[in-house]
Amino acid sequence: MAYTVGQVAKLAGVTVRTLHHYDEIGLLSPGGRSSTGYRRYDDADLERLQLIRYYRELGFPLDQIAGLLDDPTADPAAHLRRQHELLSVRIKRLQEMVTAIEFALEARKVNIRLTPEERFEVFGDFDPEAHAEEAEQRWGGGAAYAESNRRVSRYSKDDWLRFKRENEEWARRIVAAMSSGTPADGAEAMELAEEHRQIIGRWFYECSYEVHTGLADLYLADERFTAHYEKIAPGLTAYLSEAIHANAVSRA
């Protein structure tokens, strides 16, 4: 099948001017011409254009792309394997950059004064400020948010590492309880729920039982919190939520 330059530009998401330039430098010359001299591209040309675009996306200069594509020892599968490897490396790097940006945003939101290296060391996907924001909007009238900001603005790297260790140790024990079949409304699970409430109160803001049960509902309703606890262990969100409610009722 033959394609006009306009059709190819639309299919490939490039400009007609780009295609003309590729033709002029010999990178992509159409396989044929119409009776009036207009460019006509065939399927082989489109396949070559696709490879060109992949390499361009990876930052290769046009002259190097030409050398790669015109290498008589390379077959199409070899190009695809090479591009797959290069794209995988780039994706990994982009994911690392996204993670770095997320950490930086977390730290900035709560006025945490850490170096970039310290941010990477301290933060996982847990967002303590999100708890305070929700508490402010739902139950605290601004008090929880203000108290959380006041506290965390004074925390050093060592403080955050202590919090991280404490939170990870608590997570390990509640996952163990859940995995062993301990009921969510049993004494052990309720004690772990109480410890969860105290961790929030010790590090961020006063967490009453009313606020704590509100957070428990939020963990199930808000995908951000659900994702956090499900990443620790599948099923933990519902288990923790039930334990928090049972603990609040037992201590009322």
mmCIF file of C-alpha atoms in Angstrom:
data_model
loop_
_atom_site.group_PDB
_atom_site.id
_atom_site.type_symbol
_atom_site.label_atom_id
_atom_site.label_comp_id
_atom_site.label_asym_id
_atom_site.label_seq_id
_atom_site.Cartn_x
_atom_site.Cartn_y
_atom_site.Cartn_z
ATOM 1 C CA MET A 1 0.000 0.000 0.000
ATOM 2 C CA ALA A 2 1.248 3.485 -0.841
ATOM 3 C CA TYR A 3 0.898 6.454 1.502
ATOM 4 C CA THR A 4 1.206 10.169 0.794
ATOM 5 C CA VAL A 5 3.533 12.304 2.842
ATOM 6 C CA GLY A 6 0.541 13.833 4.611
ATOM 7 C CA GLN A 7 -0.858 10.429 5.545
ATOM 8 C CA VAL A 8 2.490 9.275 6.902
ATOM 9 C CA ALA A 9 2.899 12.473 8.922
ATOM 10 C CA LYS A 10 -0.517 11.946 10.504
ATOM 11 C CA LEU A 11 0.077 8.261 11.196
ATOM 12 C CA ALA A 12 3.502 8.791 12.750
ATOM 13 C CA GLY A 13 2.785 12.025 14.595
ATOM 14 C CA VAL A 14 5.515 13.970 12.816
ATOM 15 C CA THR A 15 5.412 16.987 10.549
ATOM 16 C CA VAL A 16 5.554 16.951 6.780
ATOM 17 C CA ARG A 17 8.616 19.171 7.048
ATOM 18 C CA THR A 18 10.351 16.506 9.164
ATOM 19 C CA LEU A 19 9.656 13.862 6.528
ATOM 20 C CA HIS A 20 11.006 16.133 3.806
ATOM 21 C CA HIS A 21 14.155 16.654 5.880
ATOM 22 C CA TYR A 22 14.614 12.931 6.410
ATOM 23 C CA ASP A 23 14.348 12.449 2.654
ATOM 24 C CA GLU A 24 16.845 15.220 1.928
ATOM 25 C CA ILE A 25 19.512 13.725 4.214
ATOM 26 C CA GLY A 26 18.862 10.183 3.036
ATOM 27 C CA LEU A 27 17.566 8.925 6.363
ATOM 28 C CA LEU A 28 14.115 8.030 5.035
ATOM 29 C CA SER A 29 13.572 8.218 1.316
ATOM 30 C CA PRO A 30 10.146 7.129 0.056
ATOM 31 C CA GLY A 31 9.998 3.894 -1.855
ATOM 32 C CA GLY A 32 8.277 5.491 -4.819
ATOM 33 C CA ARG A 33 6.854 8.556 -6.489
ATOM 34 C CA SER A 34 3.499 9.326 -8.051
ATOM 35 C CA SER A 35 3.210 10.097 -11.758
ATOM 36 C CA THR A 36 3.345 13.765 -10.817
ATOM 37 C CA GLY A 37 6.471 13.368 -8.694
ATOM 38 C CA TYR A 38 4.907 13.323 -5.220
ATOM 39 C CA ARG A 39 6.428 11.110 -2.535
ATOM 40 C CA ARG A 40 4.811 7.728 -1.926
ATOM 41 C CA TYR A 41 5.747 5.661 1.147
ATOM 42 C CA ASP A 42 5.277 1.905 1.462
ATOM 43 C CA ASP A 43 5.035 -0.382 4.514
ATOM 44 C CA ALA A 44 8.812 -0.857 4.656
ATOM 45 C CA ASP A 45 9.234 2.926 4.812
ATOM 46 C CA LEU A 46 6.771 3.128 7.709
ATOM 47 C CA GLU A 47 8.654 0.402 9.567
ATOM 48 C CA ARG A 48 11.912 2.323 9.120
ATOM 49 C CA LEU A 49 10.222 5.524 10.289
ATOM 50 C CA GLN A 50 9.056 3.748 13.424
ATOM 51 C CA LEU A 51 12.617 2.698 14.210
ATOM 52 C CA ILE A 52 13.822 6.251 13.562
ATOM 53 C CA ARG A 53 11.266 7.621 16.000
ATOM 54 C CA TYR A 54 12.258 5.105 18.692
ATOM 55 C CA TYR A 55 15.912 6.054 18.394
ATOM 56 C CA ARG A 56 15.072 9.773 18.349
ATOM 57 C CA GLU A 57 13.045 9.348 21.517
ATOM 58 C CA LEU A 58 16.130 7.808 23.074
ATOM 59 C CA GLY A 59 18.197 10.856 22.133
ATOM 60 C CA PHE A 60 20.201 9.467 19.233
ATOM 61 C CA PRO A 61 21.377 12.021 16.612
ATOM 62 C CA LEU A 62 20.127 11.526 13.067
ATOM 63 C CA ASP A 63 23.511 10.603 11.599
ATOM 64 C CA GLN A 64 23.981 7.875 14.215
ATOM 65 C CA ILE A 65 20.474 6.553 13.552
ATOM 66 C CA ALA A 66 21.289 6.335 9.860
ATOM 67 C CA GLY A 67 24.414 4.336 10.638
ATOM 68 C CA LEU A 68 22.497 1.940 12.862
ATOM 69 C CA LEU A 69 19.677 1.373 10.390
ATOM 70 C CA ASP A 70 21.972 0.983 7.404
ATOM 71 C CA ASP A 71 24.250 -1.506 9.133
ATOM 72 C CA PRO A 72 24.063 -4.592 6.904
ATOM 73 C CA THR A 73 24.835 -6.902 9.833
ATOM 74 C CA ALA A 74 21.807 -5.771 11.906
ATOM 75 C CA ASP A 75 18.360 -7.281 11.412
ATOM 76 C CA PRO A 76 15.015 -5.703 12.490
ATOM 77 C CA ALA A 77 14.794 -7.959 15.536
ATOM 78 C CA ALA A 78 18.225 -6.774 16.681
ATOM 79 C CA HIS A 79 17.055 -3.152 16.478
ATOM 80 C CA LEU A 80 13.983 -3.949 18.527
ATOM 81 C CA ARG A 81 15.997 -5.791 21.153
ATOM 82 C CA ARG A 82 18.415 -2.880 21.404
ATOM 83 C CA GLN A 83 15.605 -0.365 21.705
ATOM 84 C CA HIS A 84 13.865 -2.492 24.315
ATOM 85 C CA GLU A 85 17.025 -2.553 26.413
ATOM 86 C CA LEU A 86 17.583 1.184 26.062
ATOM 87 C CA LEU A 87 13.971 2.031 26.832
ATOM 88 C CA SER A 88 14.001 -0.227 29.884
ATOM 89 C CA VAL A 89 17.014 1.652 31.224
ATOM 90 C CA ARG A 90 15.323 4.970 30.517
ATOM 91 C CA ILE A 91 12.067 3.885 32.165
ATOM 92 C CA LYS A 92 13.966 2.834 35.275
ATOM 93 C CA ARG A 93 15.702 6.199 35.375
ATOM 94 C CA LEU A 94 12.411 8.073 34.904
ATOM 95 C CA GLN A 95 10.814 6.044 37.692
ATOM 96 C CA GLU A 96 13.710 6.995 39.952
ATOM 97 C CA MET A 97 13.192 10.641 39.047
ATOM 98 C CA VAL A 98 9.455 10.427 39.804
ATOM 99 C CA THR A 99 10.239 8.896 43.188
ATOM 100 C CA ALA A 100 12.721 11.656 43.938
ATOM 101 C CA ILE A 101 10.153 14.325 43.041
ATOM 102 C CA GLU A 102 7.491 12.678 45.210
ATOM 103 C CA PHE A 103 9.870 12.570 48.165
ATOM 104 C CA ALA A 104 10.778 16.215 47.642
ATOM 105 C CA LEU A 105 7.098 17.192 47.567
ATOM 106 C CA GLU A 106 6.417 15.242 50.749
ATOM 107 C CA ALA A 107 9.260 16.957 52.543
ATOM 108 C CA ARG A 108 8.300 20.413 51.274
ATOM 109 C CA LYS A 109 4.656 19.995 52.306
ATOM 110 C CA VAL A 110 5.570 19.403 55.919
ATOM 111 C CA ASN A 111 8.538 21.755 56.078
ATOM 112 C CA ILE A 112 10.983 18.892 56.620
ATOM 113 C CA ARG A 113 14.548 20.129 56.451
ATOM 114 C CA LEU A 114 16.435 17.192 54.970
ATOM 115 C CA THR A 115 19.063 16.890 52.304
ATOM 116 C CA PRO A 116 18.115 15.000 49.125
ATOM 117 C CA GLU A 117 20.134 12.012 50.320
ATOM 118 C CA GLU A 118 18.344 12.044 53.655
ATOM 119 C CA ARG A 119 14.945 12.218 51.962
ATOM 120 C CA PHE A 120 15.734 9.067 50.007
ATOM 121 C CA GLU A 121 16.884 7.338 53.175
ATOM 122 C CA VAL A 122 13.899 8.288 55.330
ATOM 123 C CA PHE A 123 10.727 8.307 53.251
ATOM 124 C CA GLY A 124 8.878 5.382 51.788
ATOM 125 C CA ASP A 125 5.433 5.859 50.315
ATOM 126 C CA PHE A 126 3.988 6.867 53.698
ATOM 127 C CA ASP A 127 2.683 10.426 53.721
ATOM 128 C CA PRO A 128 2.201 11.576 57.331
ATOM 129 C CA GLU A 129 0.961 14.980 56.246
ATOM 130 C CA ALA A 130 -1.936 13.389 54.398
ATOM 131 C CA HIS A 131 -3.228 12.125 57.759
ATOM 132 C CA ALA A 132 -3.071 15.627 59.186
ATOM 133 C CA GLU A 133 -4.770 17.187 56.163
ATOM 134 C CA GLU A 134 -7.657 14.734 56.373
ATOM 135 C CA ALA A 135 -7.916 15.211 60.118
ATOM 136 C CA GLU A 136 -8.096 18.960 59.584
ATOM 137 C CA GLN A 137 -10.816 18.702 56.959
ATOM 138 C CA ARG A 138 -12.934 16.110 58.731
ATOM 139 C CA TRP A 139 -12.511 16.455 62.486
ATOM 140 C CA GLY A 140 -9.921 18.932 63.622
ATOM 141 C CA GLY A 141 -11.039 22.327 62.388
ATOM 142 C CA GLY A 142 -7.410 23.086 61.548
ATOM 143 C CA ALA A 143 -5.985 22.079 64.910
ATOM 144 C CA ALA A 144 -4.558 18.723 63.821
ATOM 145 C CA TYR A 145 -2.991 20.195 60.720
ATOM 146 C CA ALA A 146 -1.411 23.057 62.655
ATOM 147 C CA GLU A 147 -0.137 20.744 65.386
ATOM 148 C CA SER A 148 1.353 18.323 62.852
ATOM 149 C CA ASN A 149 3.118 21.148 61.035
ATOM 150 C CA ARG A 150 4.442 22.542 64.309
ATOM 151 C CA ARG A 151 5.900 19.202 65.337
ATOM 152 C CA VAL A 152 7.401 17.999 62.080
ATOM 153 C CA SER A 153 9.035 21.326 61.344
ATOM 154 C CA ARG A 154 11.364 20.576 64.264
ATOM 155 C CA TYR A 155 12.173 16.967 63.347
ATOM 156 C CA SER A 156 15.707 16.115 62.327
ATOM 157 C CA LYS A 157 16.829 13.258 60.137
ATOM 158 C CA ASP A 158 17.405 11.126 63.241
ATOM 159 C CA ASP A 159 13.862 11.863 64.408
ATOM 160 C CA TRP A 160 12.432 10.710 61.094
ATOM 161 C CA LEU A 161 14.555 7.583 61.112
ATOM 162 C CA ARG A 162 13.262 6.756 64.602
ATOM 163 C CA PHE A 163 9.716 7.221 63.367
ATOM 164 C CA LYS A 164 10.434 5.009 60.362
ATOM 165 C CA ARG A 165 11.844 2.226 62.547
ATOM 166 C CA GLU A 166 8.947 2.449 64.978
ATOM 167 C CA ASN A 167 6.366 2.376 62.201
ATOM 168 C CA GLU A 168 8.051 -0.525 60.403
ATOM 169 C CA GLU A 169 8.250 -2.558 63.616
ATOM 170 C CA TRP A 170 4.542 -1.956 64.262
ATOM 171 C CA ALA A 171 3.739 -2.965 60.662
ATOM 172 C CA ARG A 172 5.744 -6.164 61.022
ATOM 173 C CA ARG A 173 3.810 -7.180 64.128
ATOM 174 C CA ILE A 174 0.332 -6.417 62.784
ATOM 175 C CA VAL A 175 1.082 -8.303 59.568
ATOM 176 C CA ALA A 176 2.254 -11.252 61.659
ATOM 177 C CA ALA A 177 -0.959 -11.126 63.673
ATOM 178 C CA MET A 178 -3.106 -11.016 60.559
ATOM 179 C CA SER A 179 -1.122 -13.808 58.871
ATOM 180 C CA SER A 180 -1.455 -16.070 61.900
ATOM 181 C CA GLY A 181 -5.246 -15.805 61.788
ATOM 182 C CA THR A 182 -5.654 -13.533 64.812
ATOM 183 C CA PRO A 183 -9.155 -12.020 64.556
ATOM 184 C CA ALA A 184 -9.272 -8.275 63.934
ATOM 185 C CA ASP A 185 -11.504 -7.822 66.984
ATOM 186 C CA GLY A 186 -9.250 -9.950 69.174
ATOM 187 C CA ALA A 187 -7.154 -8.591 72.018
ATOM 188 C CA GLU A 188 -3.841 -8.714 70.139
ATOM 189 C CA ALA A 189 -5.158 -6.915 67.056
ATOM 190 C CA MET A 190 -6.932 -4.280 69.153
ATOM 191 C CA GLU A 191 -3.731 -3.659 71.096
ATOM 192 C CA LEU A 192 -1.896 -3.102 67.805
ATOM 193 C CA ALA A 193 -4.658 -0.738 66.698
ATOM 194 C CA GLU A 194 -4.217 1.181 69.939
ATOM 195 C CA GLU A 195 -0.497 1.349 69.296
ATOM 196 C CA HIS A 196 -1.221 2.727 65.822
ATOM 197 C CA ARG A 197 -3.336 5.485 67.381
ATOM 198 C CA GLN A 198 -0.587 6.304 69.843
ATOM 199 C CA ILE A 199 2.050 6.496 67.107
ATOM 200 C CA ILE A 200 -0.031 9.126 65.321
ATOM 201 C CA GLY A 201 -0.530 11.011 68.582
ATOM 202 C CA ARG A 202 3.132 10.776 69.560
ATOM 203 C CA TRP A 203 4.519 11.958 66.222
ATOM 204 C CA PHE A 204 1.907 14.161 64.553
ATOM 205 C CA TYR A 205 -1.232 15.264 66.391
ATOM 206 C CA GLU A 206 -3.620 14.218 69.143
ATOM 207 C CA CYS A 207 -5.606 11.310 67.751
ATOM 208 C CA SER A 208 -8.846 10.717 69.631
ATOM 209 C CA TYR A 209 -10.820 7.506 69.149
ATOM 210 C CA GLU A 210 -13.301 9.441 67.040
ATOM 211 C CA VAL A 211 -10.508 10.680 64.774
ATOM 212 C CA HIS A 212 -8.934 7.231 64.702
ATOM 213 C CA THR A 213 -12.124 5.490 63.561
ATOM 214 C CA GLY A 214 -12.565 8.226 60.985
ATOM 215 C CA LEU A 215 -9.104 7.434 59.680
ATOM 216 C CA ALA A 216 -9.996 3.738 59.626
ATOM 217 C CA ASP A 217 -12.931 4.498 57.323
ATOM 218 C CA LEU A 218 -10.718 6.717 55.238
ATOM 219 C CA TYR A 219 -8.178 3.930 54.722
ATOM 220 C CA LEU A 220 -10.900 1.906 53.015
ATOM 221 C CA ALA A 221 -12.440 4.791 51.078
ATOM 222 C CA ASP A 222 -9.342 6.625 49.852
ATOM 223 C CA GLU A 223 -7.171 4.767 47.363
ATOM 224 C CA ARG A 224 -4.034 6.600 48.537
ATOM 225 C CA PHE A 225 -4.251 5.080 52.003
ATOM 226 C CA THR A 226 -5.530 1.748 50.718
ATOM 227 C CA ALA A 227 -2.532 1.470 48.402
ATOM 228 C CA HIS A 228 -0.143 2.251 51.260
ATOM 229 C CA TYR A 229 -1.433 -0.487 53.552
ATOM 230 C CA GLU A 230 -2.010 -3.028 50.777
ATOM 231 C CA LYS A 231 1.607 -2.552 49.757
ATOM 232 C CA ILE A 232 2.639 -3.629 53.250
ATOM 233 C CA ALA A 233 0.439 -6.730 53.032
ATOM 234 C CA PRO A 234 -2.652 -7.609 50.971
ATOM 235 C CA GLY A 235 -5.753 -7.431 53.138
ATOM 236 C CA LEU A 236 -4.121 -5.228 55.780
ATOM 237 C CA THR A 237 -6.350 -2.213 55.075
ATOM 238 C CA ALA A 238 -9.580 -3.980 55.994
ATOM 239 C CA TYR A 239 -7.930 -5.824 58.894
ATOM 240 C CA LEU A 240 -6.538 -2.630 60.431
ATOM 241 C CA SER A 241 -9.781 -0.734 59.890
ATOM 242 C CA GLU A 242 -11.780 -3.422 61.672
ATOM 243 C CA ALA A 243 -9.247 -3.591 64.511
ATOM 244 C CA ILE A 244 -9.358 0.199 64.972
ATOM 245 C CA HIS A 245 -13.164 0.176 65.244
ATOM 246 C CA ALA A 246 -13.130 -2.775 67.636
ATOM 247 C CA ASN A 247 -10.507 -1.068 69.796
ATOM 248 C CA ALA A 248 -12.478 2.185 69.946
ATOM 249 C CA VAL A 249 -15.629 0.334 71.002
ATOM 250 C CA SER A 250 -13.813 -1.716 73.661
ATOM 251 C CA ARG A 251 -12.261 1.403 75.224
ATOM 252 C CA ALA A 252 -15.319 3.611 75.041
#
